[in-house]
CSV table of C-alpha atoms in Angstrom, one decimal:
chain,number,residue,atom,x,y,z
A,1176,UNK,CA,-22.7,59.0,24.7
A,1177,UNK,CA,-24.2,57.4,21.5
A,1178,UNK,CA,-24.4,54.2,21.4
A,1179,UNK,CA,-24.3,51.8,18.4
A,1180,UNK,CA,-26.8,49.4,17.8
A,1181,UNK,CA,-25.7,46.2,16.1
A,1182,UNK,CA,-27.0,45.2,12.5
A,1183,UNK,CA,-28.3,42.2,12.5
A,1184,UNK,CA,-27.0,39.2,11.3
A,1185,UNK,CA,-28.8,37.7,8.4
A,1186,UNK,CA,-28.8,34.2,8.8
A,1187,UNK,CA,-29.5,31.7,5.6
A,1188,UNK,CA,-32.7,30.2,6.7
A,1189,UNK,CA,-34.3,33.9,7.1
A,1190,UNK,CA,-32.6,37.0,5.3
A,1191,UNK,CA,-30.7,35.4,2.4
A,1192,UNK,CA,-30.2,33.1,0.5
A,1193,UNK,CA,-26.3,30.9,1.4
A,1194,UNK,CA,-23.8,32.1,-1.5
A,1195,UNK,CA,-23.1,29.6,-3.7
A,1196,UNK,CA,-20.1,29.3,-6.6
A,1197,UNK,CA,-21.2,30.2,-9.9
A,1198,UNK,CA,-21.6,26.9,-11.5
A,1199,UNK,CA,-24.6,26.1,-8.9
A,1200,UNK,CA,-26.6,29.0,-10.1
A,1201,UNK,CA,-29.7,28.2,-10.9
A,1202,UNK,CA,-29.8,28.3,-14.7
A,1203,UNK,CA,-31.8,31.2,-16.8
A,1204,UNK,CA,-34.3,30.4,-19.1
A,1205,UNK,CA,-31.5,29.7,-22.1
A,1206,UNK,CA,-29.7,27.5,-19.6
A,1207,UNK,CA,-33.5,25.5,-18.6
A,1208,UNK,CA,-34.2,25.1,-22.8
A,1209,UNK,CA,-30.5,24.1,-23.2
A,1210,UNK,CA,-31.1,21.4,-20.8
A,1211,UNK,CA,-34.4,19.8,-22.1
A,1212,UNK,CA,-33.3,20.4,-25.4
A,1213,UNK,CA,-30.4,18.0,-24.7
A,1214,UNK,CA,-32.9,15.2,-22.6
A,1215,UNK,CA,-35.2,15.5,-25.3
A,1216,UNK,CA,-33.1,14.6,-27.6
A,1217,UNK,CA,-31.0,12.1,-25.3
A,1218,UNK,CA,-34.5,10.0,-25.1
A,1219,UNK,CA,-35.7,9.8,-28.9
A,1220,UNK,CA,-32.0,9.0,-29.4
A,1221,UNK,CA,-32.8,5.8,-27.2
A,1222,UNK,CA,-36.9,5.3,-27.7
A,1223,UNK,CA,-36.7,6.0,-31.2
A,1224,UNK,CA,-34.8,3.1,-32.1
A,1225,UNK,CA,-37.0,0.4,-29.9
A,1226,UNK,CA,-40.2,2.2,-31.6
A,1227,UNK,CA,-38.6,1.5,-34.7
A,1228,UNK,CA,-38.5,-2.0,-33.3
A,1229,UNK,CA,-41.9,-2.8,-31.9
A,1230,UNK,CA,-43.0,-0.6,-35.0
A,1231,UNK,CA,-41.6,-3.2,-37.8
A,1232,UNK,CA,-42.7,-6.3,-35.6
A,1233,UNK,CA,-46.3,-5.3,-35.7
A,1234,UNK,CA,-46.4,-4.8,-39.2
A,1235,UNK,CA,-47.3,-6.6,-42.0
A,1236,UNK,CA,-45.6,-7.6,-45.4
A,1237,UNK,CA,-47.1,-5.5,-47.3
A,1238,UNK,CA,-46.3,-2.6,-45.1
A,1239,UNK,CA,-42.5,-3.6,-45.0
A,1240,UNK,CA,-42.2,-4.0,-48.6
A,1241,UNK,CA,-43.6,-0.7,-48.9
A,1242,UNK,CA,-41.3,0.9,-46.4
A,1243,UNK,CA,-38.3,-0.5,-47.9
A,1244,UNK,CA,-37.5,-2.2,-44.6
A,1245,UNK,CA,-38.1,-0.7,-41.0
A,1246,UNK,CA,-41.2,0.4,-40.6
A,1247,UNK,CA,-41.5,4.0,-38.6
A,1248,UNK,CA,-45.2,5.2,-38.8
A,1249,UNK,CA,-47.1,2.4,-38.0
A,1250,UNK,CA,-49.7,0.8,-40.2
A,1251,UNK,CA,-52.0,-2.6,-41.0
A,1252,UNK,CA,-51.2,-3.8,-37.2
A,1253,UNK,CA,-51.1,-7.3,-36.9
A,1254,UNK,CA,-49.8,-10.1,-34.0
A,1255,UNK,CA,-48.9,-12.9,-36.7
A,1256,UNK,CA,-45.3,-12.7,-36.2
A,1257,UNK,CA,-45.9,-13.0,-32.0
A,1258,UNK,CA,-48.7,-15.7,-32.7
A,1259,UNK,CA,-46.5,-18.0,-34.8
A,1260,UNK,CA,-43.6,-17.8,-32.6
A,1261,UNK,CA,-45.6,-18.5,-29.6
A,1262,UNK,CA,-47.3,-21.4,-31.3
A,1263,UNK,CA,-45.5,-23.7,-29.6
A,1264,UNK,CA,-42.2,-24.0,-31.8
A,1265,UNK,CA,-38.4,-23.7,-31.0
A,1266,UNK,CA,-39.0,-20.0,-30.1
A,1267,UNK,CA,-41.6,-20.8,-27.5
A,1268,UNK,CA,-39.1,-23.6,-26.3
A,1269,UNK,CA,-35.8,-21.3,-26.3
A,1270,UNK,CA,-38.1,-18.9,-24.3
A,1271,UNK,CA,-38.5,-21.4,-21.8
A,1272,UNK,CA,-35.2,-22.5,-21.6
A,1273,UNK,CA,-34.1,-18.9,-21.3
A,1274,UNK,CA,-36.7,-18.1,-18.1
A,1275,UNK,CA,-35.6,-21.4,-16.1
A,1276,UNK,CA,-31.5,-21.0,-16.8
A,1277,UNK,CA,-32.4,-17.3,-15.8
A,1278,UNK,CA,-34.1,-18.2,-12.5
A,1279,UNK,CA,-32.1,-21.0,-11.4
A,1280,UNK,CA,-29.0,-19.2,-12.5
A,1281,UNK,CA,-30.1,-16.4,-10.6
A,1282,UNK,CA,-30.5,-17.6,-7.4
A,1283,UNK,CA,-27.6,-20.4,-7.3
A,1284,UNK,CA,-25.4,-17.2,-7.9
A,1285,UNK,CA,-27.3,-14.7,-5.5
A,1286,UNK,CA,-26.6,-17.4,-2.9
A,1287,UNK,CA,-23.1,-18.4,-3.0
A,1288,UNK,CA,-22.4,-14.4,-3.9
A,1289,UNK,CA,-23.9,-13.4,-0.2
A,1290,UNK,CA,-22.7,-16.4,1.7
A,1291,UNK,CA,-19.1,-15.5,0.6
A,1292,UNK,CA,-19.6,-11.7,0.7
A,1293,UNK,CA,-20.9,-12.1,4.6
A,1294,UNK,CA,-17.8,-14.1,5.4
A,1295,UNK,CA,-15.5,-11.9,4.1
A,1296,UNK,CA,-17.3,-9.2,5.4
A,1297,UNK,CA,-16.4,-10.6,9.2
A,1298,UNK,CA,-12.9,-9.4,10.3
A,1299,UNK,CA,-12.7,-12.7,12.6
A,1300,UNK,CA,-13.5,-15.0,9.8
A,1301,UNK,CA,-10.9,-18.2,9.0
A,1302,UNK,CA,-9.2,-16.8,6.1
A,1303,UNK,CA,-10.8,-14.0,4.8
A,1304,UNK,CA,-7.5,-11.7,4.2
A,1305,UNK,CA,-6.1,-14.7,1.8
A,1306,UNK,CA,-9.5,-15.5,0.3
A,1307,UNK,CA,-10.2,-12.1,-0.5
A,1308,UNK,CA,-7.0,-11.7,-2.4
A,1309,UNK,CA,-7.5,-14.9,-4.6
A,1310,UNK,CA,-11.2,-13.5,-6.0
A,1311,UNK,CA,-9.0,-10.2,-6.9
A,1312,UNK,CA,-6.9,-12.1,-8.5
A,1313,UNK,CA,-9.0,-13.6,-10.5
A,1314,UNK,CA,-10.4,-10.1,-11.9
A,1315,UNK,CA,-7.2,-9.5,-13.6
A,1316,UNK,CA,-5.5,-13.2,-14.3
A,1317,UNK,CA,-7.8,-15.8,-16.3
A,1318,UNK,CA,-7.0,-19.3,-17.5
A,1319,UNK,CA,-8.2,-18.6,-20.9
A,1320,UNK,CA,-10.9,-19.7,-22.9
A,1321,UNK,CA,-9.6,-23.4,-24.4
A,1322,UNK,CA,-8.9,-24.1,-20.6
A,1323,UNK,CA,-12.1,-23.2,-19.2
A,1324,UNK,CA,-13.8,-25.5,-22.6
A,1325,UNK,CA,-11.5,-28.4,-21.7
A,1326,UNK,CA,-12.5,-28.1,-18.1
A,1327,UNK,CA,-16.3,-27.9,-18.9
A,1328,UNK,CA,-15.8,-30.7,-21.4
A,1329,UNK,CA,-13.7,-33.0,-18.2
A,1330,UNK,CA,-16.8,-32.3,-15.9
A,1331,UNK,CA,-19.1,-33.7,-18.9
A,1332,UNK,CA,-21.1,-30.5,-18.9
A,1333,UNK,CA,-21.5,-30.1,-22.6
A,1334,UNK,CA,-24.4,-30.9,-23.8
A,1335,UNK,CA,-26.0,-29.6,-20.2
A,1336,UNK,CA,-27.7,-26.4,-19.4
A,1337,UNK,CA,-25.3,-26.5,-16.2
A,1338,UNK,CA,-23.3,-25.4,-18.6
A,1339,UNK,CA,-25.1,-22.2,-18.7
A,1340,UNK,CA,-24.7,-21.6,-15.5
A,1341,UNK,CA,-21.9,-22.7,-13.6
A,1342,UNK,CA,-18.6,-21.1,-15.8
A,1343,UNK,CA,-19.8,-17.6,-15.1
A,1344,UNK,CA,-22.0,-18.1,-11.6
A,1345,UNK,CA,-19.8,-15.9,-9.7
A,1346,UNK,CA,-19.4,-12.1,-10.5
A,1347,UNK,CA,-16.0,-10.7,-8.0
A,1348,UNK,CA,-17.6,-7.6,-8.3
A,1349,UNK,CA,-20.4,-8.1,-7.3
A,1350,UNK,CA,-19.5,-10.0,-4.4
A,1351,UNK,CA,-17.4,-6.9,-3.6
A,1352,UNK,CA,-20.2,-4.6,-3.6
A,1353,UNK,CA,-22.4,-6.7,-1.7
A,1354,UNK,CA,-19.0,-7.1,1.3
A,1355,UNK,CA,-19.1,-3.1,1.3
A,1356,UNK,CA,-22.4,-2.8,2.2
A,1357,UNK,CA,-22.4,-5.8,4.2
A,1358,UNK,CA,-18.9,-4.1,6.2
A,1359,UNK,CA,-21.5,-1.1,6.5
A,1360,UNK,CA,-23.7,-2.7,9.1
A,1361,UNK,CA,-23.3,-1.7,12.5
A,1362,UNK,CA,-21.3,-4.3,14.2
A,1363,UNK,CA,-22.7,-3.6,17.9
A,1364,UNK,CA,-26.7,-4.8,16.4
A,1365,UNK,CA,-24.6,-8.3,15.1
A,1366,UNK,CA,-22.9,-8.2,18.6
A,1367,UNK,CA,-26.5,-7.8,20.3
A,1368,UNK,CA,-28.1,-10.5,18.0
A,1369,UNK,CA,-24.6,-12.8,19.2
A,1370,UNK,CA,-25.5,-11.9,22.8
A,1371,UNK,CA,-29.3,-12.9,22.3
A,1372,UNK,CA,-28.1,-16.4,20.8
A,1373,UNK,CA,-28.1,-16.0,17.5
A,1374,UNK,CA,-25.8,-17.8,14.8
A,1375,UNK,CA,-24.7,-16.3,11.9
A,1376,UNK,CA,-27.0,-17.8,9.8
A,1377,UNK,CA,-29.8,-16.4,11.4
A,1378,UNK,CA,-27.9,-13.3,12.2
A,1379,UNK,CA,-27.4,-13.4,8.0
A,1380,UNK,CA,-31.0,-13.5,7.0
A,1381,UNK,CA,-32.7,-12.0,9.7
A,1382,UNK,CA,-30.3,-9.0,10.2
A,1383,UNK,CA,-28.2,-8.4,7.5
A,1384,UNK,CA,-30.3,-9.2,4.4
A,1385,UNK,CA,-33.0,-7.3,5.3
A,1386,UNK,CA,-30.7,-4.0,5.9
A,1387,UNK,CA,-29.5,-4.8,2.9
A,1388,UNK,CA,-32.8,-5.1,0.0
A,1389,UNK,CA,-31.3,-2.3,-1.9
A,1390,UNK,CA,-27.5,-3.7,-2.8
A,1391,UNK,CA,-29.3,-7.1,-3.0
A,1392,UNK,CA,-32.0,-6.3,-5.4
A,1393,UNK,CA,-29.3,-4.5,-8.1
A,1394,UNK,CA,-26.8,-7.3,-7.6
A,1395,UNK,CA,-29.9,-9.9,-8.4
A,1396,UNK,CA,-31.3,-7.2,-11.3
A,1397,UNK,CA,-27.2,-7.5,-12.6
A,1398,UNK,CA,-27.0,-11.8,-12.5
A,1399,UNK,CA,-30.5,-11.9,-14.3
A,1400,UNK,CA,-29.7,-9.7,-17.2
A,1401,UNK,CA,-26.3,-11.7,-17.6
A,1402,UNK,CA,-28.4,-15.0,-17.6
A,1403,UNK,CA,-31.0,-13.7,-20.0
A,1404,UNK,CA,-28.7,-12.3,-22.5
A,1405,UNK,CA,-25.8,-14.5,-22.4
A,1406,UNK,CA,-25.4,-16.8,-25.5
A,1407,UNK,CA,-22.0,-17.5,-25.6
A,1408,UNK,CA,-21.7,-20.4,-23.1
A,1409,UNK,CA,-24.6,-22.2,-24.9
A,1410,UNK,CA,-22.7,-21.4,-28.1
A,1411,UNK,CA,-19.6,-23.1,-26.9
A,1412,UNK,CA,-21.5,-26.3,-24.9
A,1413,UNK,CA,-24.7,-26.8,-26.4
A,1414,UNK,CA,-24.5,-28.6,-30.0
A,1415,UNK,CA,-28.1,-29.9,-30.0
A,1416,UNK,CA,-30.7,-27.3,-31.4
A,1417,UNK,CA,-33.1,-28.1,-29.2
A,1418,UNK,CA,-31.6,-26.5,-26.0
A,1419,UNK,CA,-30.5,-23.5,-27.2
A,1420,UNK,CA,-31.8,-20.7,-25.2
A,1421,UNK,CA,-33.5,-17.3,-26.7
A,1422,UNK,CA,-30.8,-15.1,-27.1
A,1423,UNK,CA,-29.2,-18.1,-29.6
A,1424,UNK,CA,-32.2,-18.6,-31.8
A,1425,UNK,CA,-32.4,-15.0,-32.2
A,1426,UNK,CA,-29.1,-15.1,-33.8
A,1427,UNK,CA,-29.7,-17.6,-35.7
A,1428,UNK,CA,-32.9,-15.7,-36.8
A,1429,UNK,CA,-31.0,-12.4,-37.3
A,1430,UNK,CA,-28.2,-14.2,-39.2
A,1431,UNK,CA,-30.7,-16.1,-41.2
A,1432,UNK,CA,-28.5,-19.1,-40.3
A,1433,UNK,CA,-31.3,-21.1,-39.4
A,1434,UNK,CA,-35.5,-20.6,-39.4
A,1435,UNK,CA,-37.6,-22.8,-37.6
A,1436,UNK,CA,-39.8,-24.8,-39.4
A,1437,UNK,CA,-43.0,-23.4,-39.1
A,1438,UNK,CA,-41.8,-19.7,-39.1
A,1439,UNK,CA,-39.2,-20.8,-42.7
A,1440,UNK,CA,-42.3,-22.3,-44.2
A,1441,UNK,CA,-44.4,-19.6,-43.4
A,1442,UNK,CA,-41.2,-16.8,-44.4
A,1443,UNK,CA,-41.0,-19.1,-47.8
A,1444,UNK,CA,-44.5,-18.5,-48.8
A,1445,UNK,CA,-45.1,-14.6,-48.3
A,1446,UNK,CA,-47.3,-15.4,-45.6
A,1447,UNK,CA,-44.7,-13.6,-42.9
A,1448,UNK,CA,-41.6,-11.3,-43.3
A,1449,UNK,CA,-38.6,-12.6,-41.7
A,1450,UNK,CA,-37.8,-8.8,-40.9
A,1451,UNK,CA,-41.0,-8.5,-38.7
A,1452,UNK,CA,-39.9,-12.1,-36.9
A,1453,UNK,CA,-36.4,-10.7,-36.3
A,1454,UNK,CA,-37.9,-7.9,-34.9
A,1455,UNK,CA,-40.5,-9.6,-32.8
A,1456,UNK,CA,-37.7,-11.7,-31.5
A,1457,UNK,CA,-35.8,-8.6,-30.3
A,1458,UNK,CA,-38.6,-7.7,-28.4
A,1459,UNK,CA,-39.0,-10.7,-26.6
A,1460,UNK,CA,-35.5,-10.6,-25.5
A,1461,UNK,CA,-36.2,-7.1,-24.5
A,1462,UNK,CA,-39.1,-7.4,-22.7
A,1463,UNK,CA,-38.2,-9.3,-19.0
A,1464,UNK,CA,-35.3,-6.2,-18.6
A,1465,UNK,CA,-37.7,-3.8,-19.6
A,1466,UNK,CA,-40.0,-5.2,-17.0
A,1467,UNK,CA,-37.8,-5.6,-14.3
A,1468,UNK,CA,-35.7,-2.6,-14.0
A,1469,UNK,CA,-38.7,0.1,-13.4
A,1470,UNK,CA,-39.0,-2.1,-9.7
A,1471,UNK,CA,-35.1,-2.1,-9.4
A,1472,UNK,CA,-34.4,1.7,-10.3
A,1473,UNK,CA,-35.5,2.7,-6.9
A,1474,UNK,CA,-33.1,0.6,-5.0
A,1475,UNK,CA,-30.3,1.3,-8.1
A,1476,UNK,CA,-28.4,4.6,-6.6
A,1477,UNK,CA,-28.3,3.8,-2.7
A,1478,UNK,CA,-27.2,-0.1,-3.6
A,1479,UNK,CA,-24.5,0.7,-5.5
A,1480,UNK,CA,-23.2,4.0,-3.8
A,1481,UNK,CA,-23.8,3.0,-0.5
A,1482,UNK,CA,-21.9,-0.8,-1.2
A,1483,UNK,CA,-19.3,0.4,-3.6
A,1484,UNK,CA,-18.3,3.8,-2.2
A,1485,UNK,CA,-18.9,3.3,1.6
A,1486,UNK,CA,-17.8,-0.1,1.7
């Protein structure tokens, strides 16, 4: 009597390889220099431009009149256009003006945005059904710009830089992201921290903000770069030059509305190229995000997914 032996069974791990559908092939060598060819040039088309940038505002007017305009290979470096609008003019003070609106803004809006977010994230919460469906509401329905200028002007905000912050403080959707990865939170370690004695403010910062550094660094990263670039608000409520924030005078600068007058004087007499200011302005404006988001990218993907998709 013969007997048959069994064949073994090839598991993934050990014989093969798990099959996989065609499209998650690994790529051949075409496929790899298909690829890079397409990052490589996804990244000059976005570096190229801000070396174009930097490039022109560390260059001299000789060297823009020779190029015709933007400068691309760099040559006769100099800091004048940096040094005279950091010598203490309406640049340095719009710079200023921009950092404080930014950091105050920033964390008036951060606060408000989790306190409500944690109360609508609680089931048992006074309200929270109704509450939640008047913020989506205002998503879609808005009273309109000359109502929200009349309503600023009533409050006798213009002329104030709570101007700048207080008609666009709140973000819905950011305040929705934040409840879905606040919802995420195991309710039995809240009901342990209840049991223990805790109140929900404590149970708020010493429980659920920690769990939740990723969602709240992006949402923070998100308000900052809306404080730091926003100009229209202090276009609308701000009429004295004086207070006007970066992202204005660059404008202005761009526009050729309106020089300073140490940088116009020094423009008038060949002494700088207004092209190299606007340029150096740019980058200024630039810099704080460029800064910034290297820290924030790590947090970027699981704050979003895990708060938008989860939640």
């Amino acid at each position: 009597m013969t007997t048959v032996t069994e064949k073994p069974v090839r598991t993934p791990g050990r014989w093969a390889a798990p099959p996989r559908p065609a499209w998650e092939e690994k790529p051949g060598r075409v496929g790899l220099a298909g690829k890079g060819l397409v990052l490589l040039l996804a990244c000059l088309g976005i570096l190229f431009p801000l070396w174009i940038v930097v490039v022109t505002s560390l260059s001299s007017r000789r060297t823009i009149d020779e190029a015709g305009g933007l400068v691309v290979i760099p040559k006769d470096i100099t800091f004048v256009a940096y040094q005279e609008l950091l010598s203490g003019g309406q640049v340095t003070r719009a710079t200023v003006i921009s950092l404080v609106v930014t950091l105050v803004g920033t964390l008036f809006s951060m606060a408000v945005s989790v306190l409500c977010a944690y109360g609508l994230s609680r089931s048992n919460s006074l309200g929270h059904r109704w509450i939640l469906m008047v913020l989506l509401a205002t998503m879609f329905f808005s009273a309109g710009l000359i109502p929200t200028y009349l309503l600023v002007q009533s409050l006798g905000l213009t002329d104030s830089y709570l101007a700048l912050i207080l008609p666009s403080a709140i973000s819905v959707f950011n305040i929705l992201v934040l409840r879905g990865f606040f919802m995420n939170i195991s309710q039995e370690l809240i009901d342990s921290a209840r049991i223990d004695g805790a109140g929900d403010f404590r149970i708020l910062w010493q429980i659920v903000m920690p769990l939740s550094r990723a969602v709240i660094a992006v949402i923070t990263l998100f308000y900052a770069v809306g404080y730091w670039s926003a100009w229209f608000n202090a276009s609308l409520y701000l009429n004295d030059q004086d207070m006007l924030p970066l992202q204005n005078v660059m404008i202005q600068l761009v526009q050729k509305q309106e020089a300073p007058v140490g940088l116009g004087q020094a423009i008038k007499t060949g002494q700088l190229s207004g092209l190299a200011v606007q340029m150096a302005v740019m980058v200024m404006a630039l810099l704080p995000v460029a800064v910034l988001s290297p820290f924030v990218q790590k947090h970027f993907k699981k704050g979003m997914l895990t708060g938008a998709v989860k939640g």
